[in-house]
Amino acid sequence: MPSSTSRRTVIKAGAVLMALGVTSCTGMPSPSPTSGTPSTTAAEPAATFNFGTAAQPLGLDPALSNDVESQRITRQILEGLVGVDQTTGKPTPLLATEWNESNDGRTYTFKLRTGVTFQDGTPFNADAVCTNFNRWFNFPVALRKQAPGSSFKGVFKAYSDEPGLSIFKSCTAPAPDTVQIDLTQRFTAFLQALTLPAFAIASPAALASGKADVLDQNRGGQAMSAFATNPVGTGPFTLAAWGTDNVTLSSNRNYWGDRGQIATINFMAYNHPQTRLQALLDGTIDGYDAVTVGNFDQLVKRGKQIVQRDPFSVMYVGMNQDVPVLQNQKIRQAVELAIDKETLIRKFFIDNTAKATQFVPPKISGFNNDAPELGHDPAKAKDYLKEGGYAGEELKFYYPLNVTRPYLPTPEKVYAELSRQLTAVGFNIKPVPVDWSDGYLQKVQSAGDHALHILGWNGSYSDADNFVGPLFGEKNGEFGYQDPQVFSKINRARGLPDGKERDDLYHTINAQIAATVPAVPVAFPISALALSDRVQSYPASPVLNEVFTKVQLKS
């Protein structure tokens, strides 16, 4: 591995635009009263940009697919009411030009951008916005079981069949350019949450014609709707083709904003880090995401540009308490004691990746400096197994194949080391490898026989609720975790105004989660991209809000 110094040198030498610190991303915005249409570039986009990805998207309906590769593409095609400022990380106008919040925090009124059309030529207006919100709120039960990647419940807590539990109440259209969204309670991070790709506004006509809630298509083993194979939004790019191992986008000629330099984007999937690296060195691609430790040395030697994002994700080992043996806290604590986080980070993560003791990253308000940690102690792990009455029960350990995630650069190697560590203290581990494209996410996030698994969570907006809410805000199939006290505290914290009381409550939440060990946070990984010399700057974002109109190419 190259030293930290050599890595910093190549990044500096590449004159790369670095992602700004997440410390600037923790405030709530005041309403941003900008209006009108942004000036467009004088020149017609003409460039072709080839970008290497770690996997094919799992579907292109952002409301139902929350994997990184799907969102990378849908961010180019569809837009939400609220965007993310690249400098501050705060919500900024996008399809809404300004907004107002009621004194009680339960009503938001958005003024919409006018003169905008969807890529199918239909008008963008308040009715279209409400069609989308009502669709998400009314997702049928069958669809929710088929598509566990929906973000709506993680944010708004419940659907229309449980209105008393839902934070979302209604969407109304007082005028074609005005939307009113009513909530059942104050939700401090509401505007931040609207920056999620899941809340991008799709063409109602395309949703209807593509039967968006009927997953009767199959692509690469993934069930999806016809709409998810051909999404339609208001964004700067349209879907031109989706092949076996690539997705092609074309510049939207009728886009309301700045179209940038790129006319065609080819997202090209390479499921092995070395093949991505070689494609960059060969000039086949102009950049790729998910640089691994093994790539870093070679990129440094070849003088390639490397962009590092600030840590905004957590990699963890999940435990499923629906598996009887893992209902015993001593057994779960033994898992934590067996894991040598320092070794995992040193071997498999980029320099400056930090050890995790909780699920909220250090630069987010609510991070607990004193969250309890058992540490690495194999002898004590063996004692805890004995005290917990572990009798060698087989534990199925799921891990993904043929994929690289920002939070998990080399899953197979990480699994092998974890398995070695757990076996060394007396666990009976049965490996269950699952190809990422064969539904790994669905298998480990749904109820099933997975005892252990490796996964991560990439934050999408700068609030502690975005980390602990989706993972531990209610019982789910991933962890089988049941702690009504923690559930209640998470629900209360999301409604408190920013400040000491809210931060203190998240400190308590983090400490309670850490003490009961429903999962073991391992690392806050640094993720990185590699770029060819053709790229002058790339809009790196800790929350992965990277829209390719902002890529600047050398002339």
mmCIF file with all atom_site columns, N, CA and C in Angstrom, residues 62-108:
data_model
loop_
_atom_site.group_PDB
_atom_site.id
_atom_site.type_symbol
_atom_site.label_atom_id
_atom_site.label_alt_id
_atom_site.label_comp_id
_atom_site.label_asym_id
_atom_site.label_entity_id
_atom_site.label_seq_id
_atom_site.pdbx_PDB_ins_code
_atom_site.Cartn_x
_atom_site.Cartn_y
_atom_site.Cartn_z
_atom_site.occupancy
_atom_site.B_iso_or_equiv
_atom_site.pdbx_formal_charge
_atom_site.auth_seq_id
_atom_site.auth_comp_id
_atom_site.auth_asym_id
_atom_site.auth_atom_id
_atom_site.pdbx_PDB_model_num
ATOM 1   N N  . PRO A 1 62  ? -36.542 5.680  -9.504  1.00 0.00 ? 62  PRO A N  1
ATOM 2   C CA . PRO A 1 62  ? -35.841 6.065  -8.277  1.00 0.00 ? 62  PRO A CA 1
ATOM 3   C C  . PRO A 1 62  ? -36.665 5.864  -7.012  1.00 0.00 ? 62  PRO A C  1
ATOM 4   N N  . ALA A 1 63  ? -37.987 5.812  -7.146  1.00 0.00 ? 63  ALA A N  1
ATOM 5   C CA . ALA A 1 63  ? -38.826 5.604  -5.969  1.00 0.00 ? 63  ALA A CA 1
ATOM 6   C C  . ALA A 1 63  ? -38.701 4.188  -5.420  1.00 0.00 ? 63  ALA A C  1
ATOM 7   N N  . LEU A 1 64  ? -38.211 3.270  -6.244  1.00 0.00 ? 64  LEU A N  1
ATOM 8   C CA . LEU A 1 64  ? -38.172 1.863  -5.842  1.00 0.00 ? 64  LEU A CA 1
ATOM 9   C C  . LEU A 1 64  ? -36.774 1.272  -5.805  1.00 0.00 ? 64  LEU A C  1
ATOM 10  N N  . SER A 1 65  ? -35.771 1.964  -6.333  1.00 0.00 ? 65  SER A N  1
ATOM 11  C CA . SER A 1 65  ? -34.403 1.432  -6.371  1.00 0.00 ? 65  SER A CA 1
ATOM 12  C C  . SER A 1 65  ? -33.479 2.406  -5.656  1.00 0.00 ? 65  SER A C  1
ATOM 13  N N  . ASN A 1 66  ? -32.835 1.933  -4.583  1.00 0.00 ? 66  ASN A N  1
ATOM 14  C CA . ASN A 1 66  ? -31.978 2.841  -3.823  1.00 0.00 ? 66  ASN A CA 1
ATOM 15  C C  . ASN A 1 66  ? -30.508 2.450  -3.866  1.00 0.00 ? 66  ASN A C  1
ATOM 16  N N  . ASP A 1 67  ? -30.120 1.593  -4.826  1.00 0.00 ? 67  ASP A N  1
ATOM 17  C CA . ASP A 1 67  ? -28.706 1.257  -4.944  1.00 0.00 ? 67  ASP A CA 1
ATOM 18  C C  . ASP A 1 67  ? -27.953 2.388  -5.637  1.00 0.00 ? 67  ASP A C  1
ATOM 19  N N  . VAL A 1 68  ? -26.670 2.473  -5.375  1.00 0.00 ? 68  VAL A N  1
ATOM 20  C CA . VAL A 1 68  ? -25.852 3.587  -5.849  1.00 0.00 ? 68  VAL A CA 1
ATOM 21  C C  . VAL A 1 68  ? -25.876 3.708  -7.366  1.00 0.00 ? 68  VAL A C  1
ATOM 22  N N  . GLU A 1 69  ? -25.742 2.588  -8.069  1.00 0.00 ? 69  GLU A N  1
ATOM 23  C CA . GLU A 1 69  ? -25.645 2.665  -9.528  1.00 0.00 ? 69  GLU A CA 1
ATOM 24  C C  . GLU A 1 69  ? -26.962 3.100  -10.166 1.00 0.00 ? 69  GLU A C  1
ATOM 25  N N  . SER A 1 70  ? -28.086 2.674  -9.600  1.00 0.00 ? 70  SER A N  1
ATOM 26  C CA . SER A 1 70  ? -29.381 3.145  -10.104 1.00 0.00 ? 70  SER A CA 1
ATOM 27  C C  . SER A 1 70  ? -29.512 4.641  -9.879  1.00 0.00 ? 70  SER A C  1
ATOM 28  N N  . GLN A 1 71  ? -29.174 5.094  -8.676  1.00 0.00 ? 71  GLN A N  1
ATOM 29  C CA . GLN A 1 71  ? -29.323 6.514  -8.361  1.00 0.00 ? 71  GLN A CA 1
ATOM 30  C C  . GLN A 1 71  ? -28.367 7.382  -9.164  1.00 0.00 ? 71  GLN A C  1
ATOM 31  N N  . ARG A 1 72  ? -27.174 6.864  -9.458  1.00 0.00 ? 72  ARG A N  1
ATOM 32  C CA . ARG A 1 72  ? -26.227 7.637  -10.262 1.00 0.00 ? 72  ARG A CA 1
ATOM 33  C C  . ARG A 1 72  ? -26.850 8.011  -11.606 1.00 0.00 ? 72  ARG A C  1
ATOM 34  N N  . ILE A 1 73  ? -27.605 7.080  -12.173 1.00 0.00 ? 73  ILE A N  1
ATOM 35  C CA . ILE A 1 73  ? -28.225 7.309  -13.482 1.00 0.00 ? 73  ILE A CA 1
ATOM 36  C C  . ILE A 1 73  ? -29.505 8.126  -13.364 1.00 0.00 ? 73  ILE A C  1
ATOM 37  N N  . THR A 1 74  ? -30.352 7.789  -12.391 1.00 0.00 ? 74  THR A N  1
ATOM 38  C CA . THR A 1 74  ? -31.630 8.518  -12.293 1.00 0.00 ? 74  THR A CA 1
ATOM 39  C C  . THR A 1 74  ? -31.432 9.974  -11.907 1.00 0.00 ? 74  THR A C  1
ATOM 40  N N  . ARG A 1 75  ? -30.334 10.291 -11.235 1.00 0.00 ? 75  ARG A N  1
ATOM 41  C CA . ARG A 1 75  ? -30.061 11.705 -10.914 1.00 0.00 ? 75  ARG A CA 1
ATOM 42  C C  . ARG A 1 75  ? -29.876 12.543 -12.179 1.00 0.00 ? 75  ARG A C  1
ATOM 43  N N  . GLN A 1 76  ? -29.472 11.909 -13.270 1.00 0.00 ? 76  GLN A N  1
ATOM 44  C CA . GLN A 1 76  ? -29.282 12.642 -14.528 1.00 0.00 ? 76  GLN A CA 1
ATOM 45  C C  . GLN A 1 76  ? -30.607 12.837 -15.275 1.00 0.00 ? 76  GLN A C  1
ATOM 46  N N  . ILE A 1 77  ? -31.568 11.948 -15.021 1.00 0.00 ? 77  ILE A N  1
ATOM 47  C CA . ILE A 1 77  ? -32.806 11.910 -15.808 1.00 0.00 ? 77  ILE A CA 1
ATOM 48  C C  . ILE A 1 77  ? -33.963 12.618 -15.116 1.00 0.00 ? 77  ILE A C  1
ATOM 49  N N  . LEU A 1 78  ? -34.032 12.484 -13.802 1.00 0.00 ? 78  LEU A N  1
ATOM 50  C CA . LEU A 1 78  ? -35.151 13.048 -13.054 1.00 0.00 ? 78  LEU A CA 1
ATOM 51  C C  . LEU A 1 78  ? -34.635 14.021 -11.994 1.00 0.00 ? 78  LEU A C  1
ATOM 52  N N  . GLU A 1 79  ? -35.484 14.991 -11.643 1.00 0.00 ? 79  GLU A N  1
ATOM 53  C CA . GLU A 1 79  ? -35.120 15.992 -10.645 1.00 0.00 ? 79  GLU A CA 1
ATOM 54  C C  . GLU A 1 79  ? -36.215 16.093 -9.591  1.00 0.00 ? 79  GLU A C  1
ATOM 55  N N  . GLY A 1 80  ? -35.837 16.546 -8.410  1.00 0.00 ? 80  GLY A N  1
ATOM 56  C CA . GLY A 1 80  ? -36.793 16.764 -7.341  1.00 0.00 ? 80  GLY A CA 1
ATOM 57  C C  . GLY A 1 80  ? -37.113 18.230 -7.161  1.00 0.00 ? 80  GLY A C  1
ATOM 58  N N  . LEU A 1 81  ? -37.942 18.509 -6.194  1.00 0.00 ? 81  LEU A N  1
ATOM 59  C CA . LEU A 1 81  ? -38.260 19.904 -5.891  1.00 0.00 ? 81  LEU A CA 1
ATOM 60  C C  . LEU A 1 81  ? -37.031 20.648 -5.385  1.00 0.00 ? 81  LEU A C  1
ATOM 61  N N  . VAL A 1 82  ? -36.195 19.923 -4.642  1.00 0.00 ? 82  VAL A N  1
ATOM 62  C CA . VAL A 1 82  ? -35.074 20.542 -3.945  1.00 0.00 ? 82  VAL A CA 1
ATOM 63  C C  . VAL A 1 82  ? -33.779 19.841 -4.325  1.00 0.00 ? 82  VAL A C  1
ATOM 64  N N  . GLY A 1 83  ? -32.750 20.627 -4.616  1.00 0.00 ? 83  GLY A N  1
ATOM 65  C CA . GLY A 1 83  ? -31.444 20.079 -4.945  1.00 0.00 ? 83  GLY A CA 1
ATOM 66  C C  . GLY A 1 83  ? -30.477 20.237 -3.791  1.00 0.00 ? 83  GLY A C  1
ATOM 67  N N  . VAL A 1 84  ? -29.207 19.927 -4.060  1.00 0.00 ? 84  VAL A N  1
ATOM 68  C CA . VAL A 1 84  ? -28.154 20.023 -3.050  1.00 0.00 ? 84  VAL A CA 1
ATOM 69  C C  . VAL A 1 84  ? -27.108 21.015 -3.532  1.00 0.00 ? 84  VAL A C  1
ATOM 70  N N  . ASP A 1 85  ? -26.839 22.032 -2.735  1.00 0.00 ? 85  ASP A N  1
ATOM 71  C CA . ASP A 1 85  ? -25.808 22.996 -3.085  1.00 0.00 ? 85  ASP A CA 1
ATOM 72  C C  . ASP A 1 85  ? -24.439 22.332 -3.005  1.00 0.00 ? 85  ASP A C  1
ATOM 73  N N  . GLN A 1 86  ? -23.648 22.406 -4.085  1.00 0.00 ? 86  GLN A N  1
ATOM 74  C CA . GLN A 1 86  ? -22.359 21.722 -4.130  1.00 0.00 ? 86  GLN A CA 1
ATOM 75  C C  . GLN A 1 86  ? -21.357 22.319 -3.149  1.00 0.00 ? 86  GLN A C  1
ATOM 76  N N  . THR A 1 87  ? -21.558 23.577 -2.761  1.00 0.00 ? 87  THR A N  1
ATOM 77  C CA . THR A 1 87  ? -20.614 24.238 -1.871  1.00 0.00 ? 87  THR A CA 1
ATOM 78  C C  . THR A 1 87  ? -20.955 24.034 -0.406  1.00 0.00 ? 87  THR A C  1
ATOM 79  N N  . THR A 1 88  ? -22.240 24.207 -0.069  1.00 0.00 ? 88  THR A N  1
ATOM 80  C CA . THR A 1 88  ? -22.638 24.148 1.340   1.00 0.00 ? 88  THR A CA 1
ATOM 81  C C  . THR A 1 88  ? -23.279 22.827 1.730   1.00 0.00 ? 88  THR A C  1
ATOM 82  N N  . GLY A 1 89  ? -23.788 22.075 0.748   1.00 0.00 ? 89  GLY A N  1
ATOM 83  C CA . GLY A 1 89  ? -24.509 20.846 1.041   1.00 0.00 ? 89  GLY A CA 1
ATOM 84  C C  . GLY A 1 89  ? -25.939 21.083 1.481   1.00 0.00 ? 89  GLY A C  1
ATOM 85  N N  . LYS A 1 90  ? -26.386 22.341 1.509   1.00 0.00 ? 90  LYS A N  1
ATOM 86  C CA . LYS A 1 90  ? -27.740 22.663 1.957   1.00 0.00 ? 90  LYS A CA 1
ATOM 87  C C  . LYS A 1 90  ? -28.731 22.495 0.812   1.00 0.00 ? 90  LYS A C  1
ATOM 88  N N  . PRO A 1 91  ? -30.020 22.312 1.140   1.00 0.00 ? 91  PRO A N  1
ATOM 89  C CA . PRO A 1 91  ? -31.046 22.280 0.093   1.00 0.00 ? 91  PRO A CA 1
ATOM 90  C C  . PRO A 1 91  ? -31.038 23.578 -0.702  1.00 0.00 ? 91  PRO A C  1
ATOM 91  N N  . THR A 1 92  ? -31.209 23.437 -1.991  1.00 0.00 ? 92  THR A N  1
ATOM 92  C CA . THR A 1 92  ? -31.178 24.591 -2.882  1.00 0.00 ? 92  THR A CA 1
ATOM 93  C C  . THR A 1 92  ? -32.289 24.449 -3.914  1.00 0.00 ? 92  THR A C  1
ATOM 94  N N  . PRO A 1 93  ? -32.769 25.543 -4.508  1.00 0.00 ? 93  PRO A N  1
ATOM 95  C CA . PRO A 1 93  ? -33.851 25.436 -5.491  1.00 0.00 ? 93  PRO A CA 1
ATOM 96  C C  . PRO A 1 93  ? -33.510 24.516 -6.651  1.00 0.00 ? 93  PRO A C  1
ATOM 97  N N  . LEU A 1 94  ? -34.496 23.750 -7.079  1.00 0.00 ? 94  LEU A N  1
ATOM 98  C CA . LEU A 1 94  ? -34.364 22.931 -8.278  1.00 0.00 ? 94  LEU A CA 1
ATOM 99  C C  . LEU A 1 94  ? -35.664 23.071 -9.058  1.00 0.00 ? 94  LEU A C  1
ATOM 100 N N  . LEU A 1 95  ? -36.600 22.143 -8.929  1.00 0.00 ? 95  LEU A N  1
ATOM 101 C CA . LEU A 1 95  ? -37.899 22.343 -9.576  1.00 0.00 ? 95  LEU A CA 1
ATOM 102 C C  . LEU A 1 95  ? -38.784 23.290 -8.773  1.00 0.00 ? 95  LEU A C  1
ATOM 103 N N  . ALA A 1 96  ? -38.463 23.484 -7.530  1.00 0.00 ? 96  ALA A N  1
ATOM 104 C CA . ALA A 1 96  ? -39.086 24.548 -6.737  1.00 0.00 ? 96  ALA A CA 1
ATOM 105 C C  . ALA A 1 96  ? -38.094 25.700 -6.651  1.00 0.00 ? 96  ALA A C  1
ATOM 106 N N  . THR A 1 97  ? -38.573 26.912 -6.849  1.00 0.00 ? 97  THR A N  1
ATOM 107 C CA . THR A 1 97  ? -37.685 28.080 -6.812  1.00 0.00 ? 97  THR A CA 1
ATOM 108 C C  . THR A 1 97  ? -37.600 28.692 -5.422  1.00 0.00 ? 97  THR A C  1
ATOM 109 N N  . GLU A 1 98  ? -38.631 28.481 -4.605  1.00 0.00 ? 98  GLU A N  1
ATOM 110 C CA . GLU A 1 98  ? -38.616 28.961 -3.229  1.00 0.00 ? 98  GLU A CA 1
ATOM 111 C C  . GLU A 1 98  ? -39.642 28.189 -2.427  1.00 0.00 ? 98  GLU A C  1
ATOM 112 N N  . TRP A 1 99  ? -39.583 28.314 -1.099  1.00 0.00 ? 99  TRP A N  1
ATOM 113 C CA . TRP A 1 99  ? -40.510 27.592 -0.240  1.00 0.00 ? 99  TRP A CA 1
ATOM 114 C C  . TRP A 1 99  ? -40.671 28.330 1.075   1.00 0.00 ? 99  TRP A C  1
ATOM 115 N N  . ASN A 1 100 ? -41.766 28.024 1.735   1.00 0.00 ? 100 ASN A N  1
ATOM 116 C CA . ASN A 1 100 ? -42.044 28.580 3.050   1.00 0.00 ? 100 ASN A CA 1
ATOM 117 C C  . ASN A 1 100 ? -42.514 27.465 3.975   1.00 0.00 ? 100 ASN A C  1
ATOM 118 N N  . GLU A 1 101 ? -42.133 27.573 5.229   1.00 0.00 ? 101 GLU A N  1
ATOM 119 C CA . GLU A 1 101 ? -42.516 26.601 6.252   1.00 0.00 ? 101 GLU A CA 1
ATOM 120 C C  . GLU A 1 101 ? -43.429 27.286 7.258   1.00 0.00 ? 101 GLU A C  1
ATOM 121 N N  . SER A 1 102 ? -44.514 26.629 7.628   1.00 0.00 ? 102 SER A N  1
ATOM 122 C CA . SER A 1 102 ? -45.422 27.195 8.624   1.00 0.00 ? 102 SER A CA 1
ATOM 123 C C  . SER A 1 102 ? -44.756 27.212 9.999   1.00 0.00 ? 102 SER A C  1
ATOM 124 N N  . ASN A 1 103 ? -45.285 28.013 10.888  1.00 0.00 ? 103 ASN A N  1
ATOM 125 C CA . ASN A 1 103 ? -44.693 28.140 12.219  1.00 0.00 ? 103 ASN A CA 1
ATOM 126 C C  . ASN A 1 103 ? -44.647 26.826 12.979  1.00 0.00 ? 103 ASN A C  1
ATOM 127 N N  . ASP A 1 104 ? -45.648 25.980 12.761  1.00 0.00 ? 104 ASP A N  1
ATOM 128 C CA . ASP A 1 104 ? -45.675 24.708 13.489  1.00 0.00 ? 104 ASP A CA 1
ATOM 129 C C  . ASP A 1 104 ? -44.880 23.608 12.785  1.00 0.00 ? 104 ASP A C  1
ATOM 130 N N  . GLY A 1 105 ? -44.275 23.950 11.640  1.00 0.00 ? 105 GLY A N  1
ATOM 131 C CA . GLY A 1 105 ? -43.433 22.992 10.926  1.00 0.00 ? 105 GLY A CA 1
ATOM 132 C C  . GLY A 1 105 ? -44.186 21.876 10.245  1.00 0.00 ? 105 GLY A C  1
ATOM 133 N N  . ARG A 1 106 ? -45.498 22.035 10.072  1.00 0.00 ? 106 ARG A N  1
ATOM 134 C CA . ARG A 1 106 ? -46.289 20.951 9.491   1.00 0.00 ? 106 ARG A CA 1
ATOM 135 C C  . ARG A 1 106 ? -46.779 21.238 8.073   1.00 0.00 ? 106 ARG A C  1
ATOM 136 N N  . THR A 1 107 ? -46.563 22.441 7.581   1.00 0.00 ? 107 THR A N  1
ATOM 137 C CA . THR A 1 107 ? -47.004 22.788 6.227   1.00 0.00 ? 107 THR A CA 1
ATOM 138 C C  . THR A 1 107 ? -45.876 23.476 5.482   1.00 0.00 ? 107 THR A C  1
ATOM 139 N N  . TYR A 1 108 ? -45.584 22.964 4.283   1.00 0.00 ? 108 TYR A N  1
ATOM 140 C CA . TYR A 1 108 ? -44.578 23.571 3.407   1.00 0.00 ? 108 TYR A CA 1
ATOM 141 C C  . TYR A 1 108 ? -45.253 23.967 2.104   1.00 0.00 ? 108 TYR A C  1
#
